Coordinates of C-alpha atoms and ligand atoms in Angstrom, one line a residue:
M983 CA -19.4 3.2 -5.6
H984 CA -18.5 6.4 -4.0
S985 CA -15.8 8.6 -5.8
R986 CA -13.4 9.8 -3.1
S987 CA -11.7 13.2 -4.2
T988 CA -8.2 13.5 -3.6
G989 CA -8.2 16.6 -6.2
A990 CA -9.3 19.8 -4.8
A991 CA -8.4 20.7 -1.6
P992 CA -8.6 23.6 0.9
A993 CA -5.9 26.2 -0.1
L994 CA -3.4 26.5 2.6
P995 CA -1.3 29.7 3.7
P996 CA 1.6 30.3 1.6
F997 CA 4.9 28.8 2.5
D998 CA 8.7 28.2 2.0
Y999 CA 9.7 24.8 2.6
T1000 CA 13.6 24.8 2.6
V1001 CA 14.6 21.2 2.0
F1002 CA 18.1 20.2 3.2
G1003 CA 19.4 17.2 1.1
G1004 CA 17.7 18.9 -1.4
T1005 CA 19.4 16.7 -4.4
G1006 CA 19.2 13.7 -2.1
D1007 CA 17.3 10.2 -3.2
L1008 CA 14.5 11.4 -0.3
A1009 CA 13.7 14.7 -1.7
L1010 CA 13.7 13.4 -5.3
R1011 CA 12.0 10.4 -4.8
K1012 CA 9.5 11.6 -2.4
L1013 CA 9.1 15.1 -1.2
L1014 CA 9.1 17.1 -4.7
P1015 CA 7.0 14.3 -6.3
A1016 CA 4.5 14.7 -3.2
L1017 CA 4.8 18.7 -3.3
Y1018 CA 3.9 18.6 -7.2
L1019 CA 0.8 16.3 -6.1
R1020 CA -0.3 18.6 -3.5
D1021 CA 0.1 21.6 -5.7
K1022 CA -1.9 20.0 -8.3
A1023 CA -4.5 19.6 -5.8
G1024 CA -4.7 23.1 -5.2
Q1025 CA -3.2 23.1 -1.6
V1026 CA -0.3 25.1 -2.3
A1027 CA -1.1 29.0 -2.2
D1028 CA 0.7 31.4 -4.7
G1029 CA 3.7 32.9 -3.3
S1030 CA 5.1 29.8 -2.1
R1031 CA 8.5 28.5 -2.5
I1032 CA 10.4 25.5 -2.2
I1033 CA 14.3 25.7 -2.0
G1034 CA 16.4 23.1 -2.5
V1035 CA 19.6 23.2 -0.4
S1036 CA 22.9 21.1 -0.4
R1037 CA 26.4 21.5 -0.8
S1038 CA 26.1 20.6 -5.1
P1039 CA 27.0 23.8 -6.6
L1040 CA 23.8 23.7 -8.9
A1041 CA 22.2 26.5 -10.2
P1042 CA 18.3 26.9 -9.8
S1043 CA 17.8 26.1 -13.3
D1044 CA 19.6 22.6 -12.7
Y1045 CA 17.6 22.3 -9.8
R1046 CA 14.4 22.4 -11.8
A1047 CA 15.8 20.3 -14.2
K1048 CA 16.6 17.9 -11.4
A1049 CA 12.8 18.3 -10.7
E1050 CA 11.3 17.8 -13.4
E1051 CA 13.1 14.8 -13.8
A1052 CA 12.1 13.3 -10.6
I1053 CA 8.4 14.1 -10.9
R1054 CA 8.5 12.1 -14.5
E1055 CA 9.9 9.2 -13.2
H1056 CA 7.8 9.5 -9.6
V1057 CA 4.7 10.6 -10.5
P1058 CA 2.3 8.5 -12.1
A1059 CA 1.8 9.4 -15.5
D1060 CA -2.0 10.5 -15.5
E1061 CA -1.2 13.1 -12.7
R1062 CA 1.8 14.5 -14.9
D1063 CA 0.1 18.0 -16.6
T1064 CA 2.3 19.7 -18.5
A1065 CA 1.2 22.9 -17.2
L1066 CA 0.7 22.0 -13.8
V1067 CA 4.5 21.1 -13.8
A1068 CA 5.9 23.9 -15.3
R1069 CA 3.8 26.2 -12.7
F1070 CA 5.2 23.7 -9.8
L1071 CA 8.8 24.2 -11.3
E1072 CA 8.6 27.7 -11.3
R1073 CA 8.3 27.6 -7.1
L1074 CA 11.4 26.2 -6.9
D1075 CA 14.5 27.9 -6.3
Y1076 CA 18.1 26.6 -5.1
V1077 CA 21.1 27.5 -2.8
P1078 CA 24.2 25.6 -2.2
V1079 CA 25.2 25.6 1.3
D1080 CA 27.6 23.9 3.5
A1081 CA 26.0 22.6 6.7
T1082 CA 29.2 22.2 8.5
S1083 CA 30.5 25.6 7.8
D1084 CA 29.5 29.4 7.0
N1085 CA 29.3 28.8 3.1
G1086 CA 26.3 29.7 1.6
W1087 CA 24.1 30.8 4.5
D1088 CA 24.3 34.4 3.5
E1089 CA 22.9 33.7 0.4
L1090 CA 20.2 31.2 1.7
A1091 CA 18.9 34.1 4.6
E1092 CA 19.0 37.0 1.6
R1093 CA 16.7 34.7 -0.5
L1094 CA 14.6 33.8 2.7
N1095 CA 14.3 37.3 3.5
T1096 CA 13.3 38.5 0.2
P1097 CA 9.8 37.0 0.0
P1098 CA 8.3 37.0 -3.7
P1099 CA 5.2 39.1 -4.1
R1100 CA 2.0 37.5 -2.5
S1101 CA 3.8 35.4 0.0
G1102 CA 3.5 37.7 3.0
G1103 CA 3.9 35.8 6.3
A1104 CA 4.5 32.4 4.5
V1105 CA 4.8 29.8 6.9
R1106 CA 8.9 28.9 7.3
I1107 CA 9.5 25.5 7.1
F1108 CA 13.1 23.6 7.2
Y1109 CA 13.3 19.6 6.2
L1110 CA 16.3 18.3 7.1
A1111 CA 16.5 15.3 4.8
T1112 CA 20.1 14.8 5.9
S1113 CA 21.9 12.2 7.8
P1114 CA 21.0 13.0 11.5
S1115 CA 24.9 13.9 12.0
L1116 CA 23.4 17.2 10.5
F1117 CA 20.7 17.9 12.5
G1118 CA 22.2 19.7 15.2
P1119 CA 24.8 21.4 12.7
V1120 CA 21.6 22.7 10.7
S1121 CA 19.8 24.2 13.6
D1122 CA 23.1 25.8 15.1
Q1123 CA 23.5 27.4 11.7
L1124 CA 19.7 28.2 11.5
R1125 CA 19.9 30.2 14.6
A1126 CA 23.0 32.0 13.9
F1127 CA 22.5 33.4 10.8
G1128 CA 18.8 34.6 12.1
L1129 CA 16.6 32.1 10.1
A1130 CA 15.0 30.3 13.1
T1131 CA 12.2 32.6 14.1
P1132 CA 9.8 31.9 16.5
E1133 CA 6.8 30.7 14.2
S1134 CA 9.4 28.8 12.1
R1135 CA 9.3 25.0 12.0
V1136 CA 11.5 22.2 11.5
V1137 CA 11.4 18.6 10.2
L1138 CA 13.0 15.7 11.2
E1139 CA 13.8 12.5 9.1
K1140 CA 14.3 9.3 10.8
P1141 CA 16.3 8.0 12.4
I1142 CA 16.6 10.2 15.4
G1143 CA 19.8 8.6 16.1
R1144 CA 20.9 5.2 16.6
D1145 CA 20.6 4.7 20.1
L1146 CA 18.7 6.4 23.0
A1147 CA 21.8 8.8 23.9
S1148 CA 22.4 9.9 19.9
A1149 CA 18.5 10.4 20.1
Q1150 CA 18.8 12.6 23.0
E1151 CA 21.7 14.3 21.8
I1152 CA 19.9 15.4 18.6
N1153 CA 16.9 16.4 20.5
D1154 CA 18.9 18.1 23.1
R1155 CA 20.8 20.0 20.0
V1156 CA 17.9 20.7 18.1
G1157 CA 15.6 21.8 21.2
A1158 CA 17.8 24.7 22.2
V1159 CA 17.1 26.4 18.7
F1160 CA 13.5 25.2 18.4
T1161 CA 10.8 24.5 21.1
E1162 CA 9.1 21.0 21.0
Q1163 CA 5.7 22.6 18.9
Q1164 CA 8.1 23.6 16.0
I1165 CA 9.8 20.1 15.7
Y1166 CA 7.7 17.6 13.4
R1167 CA 9.8 14.1 13.6
I1168 CA 8.7 12.2 10.7
D1169 CA 7.7 8.6 10.6
H1170 CA 6.0 8.5 6.9
Y1171 CA 4.0 5.2 8.1
L1172 CA 1.9 7.4 10.4
G1173 CA 0.8 9.6 6.7
K1174 CA -0.3 6.1 5.5
E1175 CA -4.1 5.8 5.0
T1176 CA -4.5 2.9 6.4
V1177 CA -2.5 3.3 9.2
Q1178 CA -4.7 6.6 9.7
N1179 CA -7.6 4.1 9.1
L1180 CA -7.1 2.3 12.3
L1181 CA -8.2 4.8 14.6
A1182 CA -11.2 4.8 12.5
L1183 CA -11.9 1.2 12.6
R1184 CA -11.1 1.1 16.4
F1185 CA -12.7 4.3 17.5
G1186 CA -15.2 5.0 14.8
N1187 CA -16.9 1.3 15.4
S1188 CA -18.9 -0.1 18.3
L1189 CA -18.1 -3.8 17.4
F1190 CA -14.3 -4.2 18.0
E1191 CA -13.6 -2.3 20.9
P1192 CA -15.4 -4.6 23.6
L1193 CA -13.3 -7.5 22.0
W1194 CA -9.9 -5.6 21.9
N1195 CA -8.2 -7.2 24.9
A1196 CA -6.4 -10.1 26.3
N1197 CA -9.8 -11.6 27.0
H1198 CA -10.9 -11.6 23.4
I1199 CA -7.3 -11.7 21.6
D1200 CA -5.3 -14.2 21.1
H1201 CA -2.0 -12.6 19.4
V1202 CA -1.3 -9.7 17.0
Q1203 CA 1.1 -10.3 13.8
I1204 CA 2.6 -7.2 12.4
T1205 CA 4.5 -7.9 8.9
V1206 CA 6.4 -4.9 6.8
A1207 CA 7.8 -7.1 3.9
E1208 CA 9.6 -5.3 1.4
T1209 CA 11.3 -6.8 -2.1
V1210 CA 13.6 -4.4 -2.4
G1211 CA 17.3 -4.8 -1.0
V1212 CA 19.3 -2.0 0.6
E1213 CA 19.4 0.0 -3.0
E1214 CA 21.8 2.7 -3.1
R1215 CA 21.7 3.3 0.6
G1216 CA 24.3 0.5 1.7
G1217 CA 26.5 3.2 3.8
Y1218 CA 23.4 4.3 5.7
Y1219 CA 21.7 0.7 6.0
D1220 CA 24.8 -1.4 7.0
Q1221 CA 25.0 1.3 10.4
S1222 CA 21.6 0.6 10.8
G1223 CA 20.0 -2.8 10.0
A1224 CA 16.5 -3.8 9.9
L1225 CA 15.5 -3.1 13.7
R1226 CA 16.8 0.1 13.5
D1227 CA 15.5 1.1 10.1
M1228 CA 12.2 -0.3 10.5
V1229 CA 11.1 -1.8 13.9
Q1230 CA 12.1 1.1 16.0
N1231 CA 10.1 3.8 14.2
H1232 CA 7.4 2.3 11.3
L1233 CA 7.0 -1.1 13.4
L1234 CA 6.4 0.4 17.0
Q1235 CA 4.3 2.7 15.8
L1236 CA 1.6 0.7 14.1
V1237 CA 1.7 -1.4 17.7
C1238 CA 1.1 2.0 19.4
L1239 CA -2.1 2.2 17.2
V1240 CA -3.3 -0.9 17.8
G1241 CA -2.3 -1.1 21.2
M1242 CA -3.2 2.3 22.5
E1243 CA -6.3 3.4 24.7
C1244 CA -9.1 5.5 23.2
P1245 CA -7.6 8.9 23.3
I1246 CA -9.7 11.8 24.9
S1247 CA -9.8 13.6 21.5
L1248 CA -7.8 13.6 18.1
A1249 CA -6.2 16.4 19.7
Q1250 CA -2.5 16.1 18.9
E1251 CA -1.4 15.6 22.3
S1252 CA -3.8 13.1 23.1
V1253 CA -2.9 10.7 20.8
R1254 CA 0.4 11.2 21.5
D1255 CA -0.3 10.4 25.0
E1256 CA -1.9 7.4 24.5
K1257 CA 1.0 6.3 22.2
L1258 CA 3.4 6.8 24.7
K1259 CA 2.1 4.9 27.2
V1260 CA 2.0 1.9 25.1
L1261 CA 5.7 2.4 24.4
R1262 CA 6.2 2.8 27.8
S1263 CA 4.5 -0.1 28.7
L1264 CA 6.7 -2.6 26.1
K1265 CA 8.2 -5.3 28.3
A1266 CA 11.9 -5.1 28.1
I1267 CA 13.9 -7.7 26.0
G1268 CA 17.2 -8.1 27.5
A1269 CA 20.5 -9.7 27.0
D1270 CA 18.5 -13.2 28.6
E1271 CA 15.5 -12.8 26.2
V1272 CA 16.8 -11.7 23.1
G1273 CA 17.8 -15.6 22.1
G1274 CA 14.7 -16.8 22.6
C1275 CA 12.2 -13.5 21.2
T1276 CA 14.3 -12.2 18.6
V1277 CA 15.6 -13.7 15.2
R1278 CA 17.9 -11.7 12.9
G1279 CA 18.4 -12.7 9.3
Q1280 CA 20.6 -11.2 6.5
Y1281 CA 19.7 -12.2 2.9
R1282 CA 21.9 -14.4 0.4
A1283 CA 21.6 -14.2 -3.2
G1284 CA 18.1 -15.4 -4.6
A1285 CA 15.6 -14.4 -6.7
V1286 CA 12.9 -12.0 -6.5
A1287 CA 9.8 -11.6 -8.8
G1288 CA 11.4 -14.3 -11.1
G1289 CA 14.9 -12.1 -11.4
A1290 CA 18.0 -13.0 -9.7
V1291 CA 19.6 -10.7 -7.1
P1292 CA 22.6 -10.5 -5.4
G1293 CA 23.4 -11.5 -1.7
Y1294 CA 23.4 -8.5 1.1
L1295 CA 27.3 -8.7 1.1
D1296 CA 27.8 -8.6 -2.4
E1297 CA 25.4 -5.3 -2.3
P1298 CA 27.7 -1.7 -3.2
G1299 CA 28.7 0.0 0.1
I1300 CA 28.4 -3.3 2.0
P1301 CA 31.8 -3.9 3.7
P1302 CA 32.9 -7.5 3.6
G1303 CA 31.6 -9.6 6.6
S1304 CA 29.0 -7.2 7.7
G1305 CA 27.0 -8.5 10.6
T1306 CA 23.9 -6.2 9.9
E1307 CA 20.5 -7.8 9.6
T1308 CA 18.3 -6.9 6.7
F1309 CA 15.5 -8.9 8.1
V1310 CA 13.8 -9.1 12.1
A1311 CA 11.2 -11.4 13.9
L1312 CA 10.7 -11.0 17.2
K1313 CA 8.0 -11.5 20.0
L1314 CA 6.9 -8.9 22.0
E1315 CA 4.5 -8.2 24.9
I1316 CA 2.8 -4.8 26.0
D1317 CA 2.6 -5.1 29.7
N1318 CA -0.4 -3.5 30.8
W1319 CA -4.1 -4.3 31.9
R1320 CA -5.1 -4.5 28.6
W1321 CA -2.7 -6.9 26.7
A1322 CA -1.2 -8.7 29.4
G1323 CA -0.2 -12.0 28.0
V1324 CA -1.2 -11.4 24.2
P1325 CA 2.1 -11.7 22.2
F1326 CA 2.5 -9.5 19.0
Y1327 CA 4.6 -11.4 16.5
L1328 CA 6.7 -8.5 14.4
R1329 CA 8.7 -9.3 11.3
S1330 CA 10.5 -6.9 9.0
G1331 CA 12.5 -7.4 6.2
K1332 CA 14.5 -6.7 3.1
R1333 CA 14.3 -8.9 -0.4
L1334 CA 11.0 -11.0 1.0
P1335 CA 9.1 -12.5 -1.8
A1336 CA 6.4 -9.5 -1.9
K1337 CA 5.9 -6.2 -0.5
M1338 CA 3.4 -6.1 1.5
S1339 CA 2.5 -4.8 5.1
E1340 CA -0.2 -5.9 7.1
I1341 CA -1.6 -6.2 10.8
V1342 CA -3.3 -9.7 11.5
I1343 CA -5.7 -9.5 14.8
Q1344 CA -6.4 -13.0 15.7
F1345 CA -9.4 -13.1 18.0
R1346 CA -9.4 -16.6 20.4
P1347 CA -11.8 -19.8 19.5
I1348 CA -14.8 -19.9 20.6
R1349 CA -15.2 -21.6 24.1
H1350 CA -17.7 -24.4 23.2
S1351 CA -18.6 -26.2 19.9
I1352 CA -22.3 -27.2 19.2
F1353 CA -21.3 -28.5 15.5
P1354 CA -21.2 -32.0 14.9
Q1355 CA -17.7 -34.4 14.2
G1356 CA -17.3 -33.6 10.4
A1357 CA -19.2 -30.1 10.4
G1358 CA -15.5 -29.0 9.2
E1359 CA -12.9 -27.4 11.1
L1360 CA -13.7 -24.2 13.0
Q1361 CA -11.3 -21.6 12.7
A1362 CA -10.9 -18.6 15.2
N1363 CA -11.9 -15.1 13.7
R1364 CA -9.2 -13.1 12.6
L1365 CA -9.1 -9.4 11.8
I1366 CA -6.8 -8.6 8.7
V1367 CA -5.6 -4.8 7.8
R1368 CA -3.9 -4.8 5.0
L1369 CA -1.7 -1.4 4.8
Q1370 CA -0.1 -1.8 1.3
P1371 CA -0.8 -2.6 -1.4
D1372 CA -4.4 -3.6 -2.2
E1373 CA -5.3 -1.4 1.3
S1374 CA -8.4 -3.7 2.6
I1375 CA -9.6 -4.6 6.0
R1376 CA -10.8 -8.6 5.8
L1377 CA -12.7 -10.4 8.6
H1378 CA -12.3 -14.2 8.5
L1379 CA -15.9 -15.8 9.8
M1380 CA -17.3 -19.0 10.1
T1381 CA -20.1 -19.6 7.5
K1382 CA -22.4 -22.6 6.9
E1383 CA -21.5 -24.1 3.2
P1384 CA -24.5 -23.2 0.9
G1385 CA -26.5 -26.3 -0.2
P1386 CA -29.0 -29.1 1.4
G1387 CA -25.9 -31.4 2.7
G1388 CA -26.3 -30.7 6.4
M1389 CA -24.6 -28.2 8.7
R1390 CA -21.0 -27.9 7.0
L1391 CA -18.5 -25.0 8.5
R1392 CA -16.3 -23.1 5.9
P1393 CA -14.5 -20.2 6.7
A1394 CA -14.8 -17.2 4.5
A1395 CA -13.8 -13.7 4.5
L1396 CA -16.1 -10.3 4.9
N1397 CA -13.6 -7.7 2.4
L1398 CA -13.8 -4.4 2.3
S1399 CA -11.5 -3.1 -0.2
F1400 CA -10.5 0.5 -0.1
A1401 CA -9.8 0.5 -4.1
Q1402 CA -13.8 -0.8 -5.1
T1403 CA -15.1 1.2 -2.2
F1404 CA -14.0 4.3 -2.3
G1405 CA -11.9 4.4 -6.0
G1406 CA -9.8 6.9 -6.7
R1407 CA -5.5 7.4 -5.9
F1408 CA -4.3 7.2 -2.4
P1409 CA -2.3 10.3 -1.5
D1410 CA 1.2 9.0 -0.5
A1411 CA 2.2 9.4 3.2
Y1412 CA 4.5 12.4 2.4
E1413 CA 1.8 14.2 0.8
R1414 CA -0.4 14.3 3.8
L1415 CA 2.9 15.2 6.2
L1416 CA 4.1 17.8 4.2
M1417 CA 0.7 19.5 4.5
D1418 CA 0.2 18.9 8.4
V1419 CA 3.5 21.0 9.2
V1420 CA 2.1 23.9 6.8
R1421 CA -1.3 23.4 9.0
G1422 CA 0.7 23.1 12.0
N1423 CA -0.7 20.0 12.9
S1424 CA 1.8 17.6 14.7
T1425 CA -0.6 14.7 15.5
L1426 CA 0.8 12.2 13.0
F1427 CA 4.4 13.0 14.1
M1428 CA 6.6 11.7 17.0
R1429 CA 7.5 13.5 20.0
R1430 CA 10.6 13.6 21.7
D1431 CA 9.4 11.0 24.5
E1432 CA 8.2 9.0 22.2
V1433 CA 11.3 8.8 20.3
E1434 CA 13.2 8.1 23.4
A1435 CA 10.8 5.9 24.8
A1436 CA 11.2 3.6 21.6
W1437 CA 15.3 3.6 21.8
Q1438 CA 14.9 2.9 25.6
W1439 CA 12.9 -0.4 24.4
A1440 CA 15.2 -1.5 21.0
E1441 CA 18.6 -0.3 22.4
P1442 CA 18.6 -3.4 25.1
I1443 CA 18.1 -5.7 21.8
I1444 CA 20.9 -4.3 20.4
D1445 CA 23.1 -4.6 23.1
G1446 CA 21.8 -8.2 23.9
W1447 CA 22.7 -9.2 20.3
M1448 CA 26.3 -7.4 20.1
S1449 CA 26.6 -9.4 23.5
R1450 CA 26.2 -12.8 21.9
H1451 CA 28.7 -12.2 19.0
E1452 CA 26.4 -14.2 16.7
M1453 CA 26.1 -13.7 12.8
P1454 CA 22.5 -13.0 11.6
K1455 CA 21.1 -16.3 10.1
P1456 CA 21.2 -16.4 6.3
Y1457 CA 18.1 -16.6 4.4
I1458 CA 17.6 -16.9 0.4
A1459 CA 16.3 -13.9 -1.1
G1460 CA 12.9 -14.1 -2.4
T1461 CA 11.9 -16.3 0.8
W1462 CA 10.3 -15.3 4.2
G1463 CA 13.2 -14.6 6.3
P1464 CA 15.4 -17.6 7.9
S1465 CA 13.6 -20.8 9.4
Q1466 CA 14.1 -19.3 12.8
S1467 CA 11.3 -16.7 12.1
I1468 CA 9.0 -19.4 11.5
A1469 CA 9.9 -21.6 15.0
L1470 CA 9.6 -18.3 16.8
I1471 CA 5.9 -18.6 16.4
E1472 CA 5.3 -22.2 15.7
R1473 CA 6.9 -23.2 19.1
D1474 CA 4.0 -20.8 20.9
G1475 CA 1.5 -23.2 18.4
R1476 CA 0.7 -20.4 16.0
T1477 CA 1.6 -19.6 12.4
W1478 CA 2.3 -16.5 10.5
H1479 CA -0.8 -15.7 8.5
D1480 CA -0.4 -16.2 5.2
D1481 CA -3.3 -18.2 3.6
E1482 CA -5.8 -16.0 1.9
I1483 CA -9.7 -17.1 1.9
P1484 CA -11.4 -15.6 -0.9
S1485 CA -14.0 -13.6 -0.4
A1486 CA -15.8 -14.4 -3.2
A1487 CA -16.6 -17.7 -1.1
F1488 CA -20.1 -16.9 0.0
Ligands
BG6_2583 C1 12.2 3.8 5.2 C2 13.4 3.0 5.4 O1 11.8 4.8 6.3 O2 10.8 2.9 4.9 C3 13.4 2.0 3.9 O3 14.5 3.6 5.6 C4 12.3 1.2 3.9 O4 14.4 1.1 4.6 C5 11.1 1.9 3.7 O5 12.4 0.9 2.4 C6 9.8 1.2 3.4 O6 8.7 2.4 3.4 P1 7.4 1.9 2.6 O7 6.9 3.1 2.6 O8 7.7 2.0 1.4 O9 6.8 1.1 3.1

């Protein structure tokens, strides 16, 4: 077994991370724990500061207490070290600021312009973990108060808008203050180890790429399943739904990494150029196609992991009779030379039976069989990239069943389990991405044209749904979505991947 180091890592320049929405769920659940873990790994230079900003009138000491609690709750026990947590908390500060008025901005400016010792030349980063409606106003204020310097960087959380026009408006407004090179649009799926591994799998091996096209691949499946419901985010989620929340960004980014041509290098613009081409090649699903190519679902009360859970309409913050989808399945096509005619089946939903994300590449069956009837059913090869949990790459093959009983075939799997092969802890996606901003590397962030191309494809689907005035199909929490999503793929003579061939079958 090789040991993988997530510990000591090269130190980066000192930074000032100002987190708008600093008391919000994302900051407490993801950003502060990720920054603590990078600090523990030795990547946070002395003199670095993390400044929480929100409207709440908290003292810096209150904010530190909140952060300490968040670390206790969201960092695994074996990664919590009392001395290191204390050192991290000392780097935290807090300023109450109202994004939509002038309140608090002078204090923030004073804080940022009064650097602590040893922080000379700190990289100045503004992380907008707020509602997208504040991206424009915050950017305007950063300029008005002289905080947006030519070297500073701004990180935008998804969603960037709710349709093409609102995305363009946000991009224009933020773009009036920051150049495109200063803007980091986060899609945390791109920071996941196994997602980055798609590049290694495809372009670091000679085995797959010659087969990676319509001649050899029958179809692709991408599933991103969650067991959670809408949690405390009902207000946001009900305005969004599964297509906007998951498909327009995370799933489409996965489609891009599976579908793109080999970039000329890993340089940020090369990779992003290739992803953009995939987005621009997506075949439009308009009002006439939504009925046949998409399924919307909404969960009803049921049971997940043995516990009863309420239906979507009974979740806090959901208006009665809401028609928002919590599940979506769809069939898309990439209209280009490599992929013409190869369907990509996507599904994502909340309150499904398991938290599980995977990509399935289904190869075509062999052209001619030499095996006698009775040798067993020949199953076409299948490559399964498990993104989470239990990260792995499995290749389903046909093999001869051992023994003297003649030629009997049986499917078996080659299984590369990342935990068994590399050991150690997998850093959370945010750890990687937050530090990429400090490094100034935007390869794993979305460029403006990517976000807008993704909306250009997603918007007609939403419009098509609205024009049909249909409610989402109900599904019981703890099941794999409405039966129509099974019909979506079975109509084409295919099935959603769910079998597990034991790798111990050899
Ligand atoms: C977020 C969505 O972007 O991704 C959430 O807004 C979703 O609704 C989350 O739960 C899923 O991320 P992960 O990393 O847990 O798969």
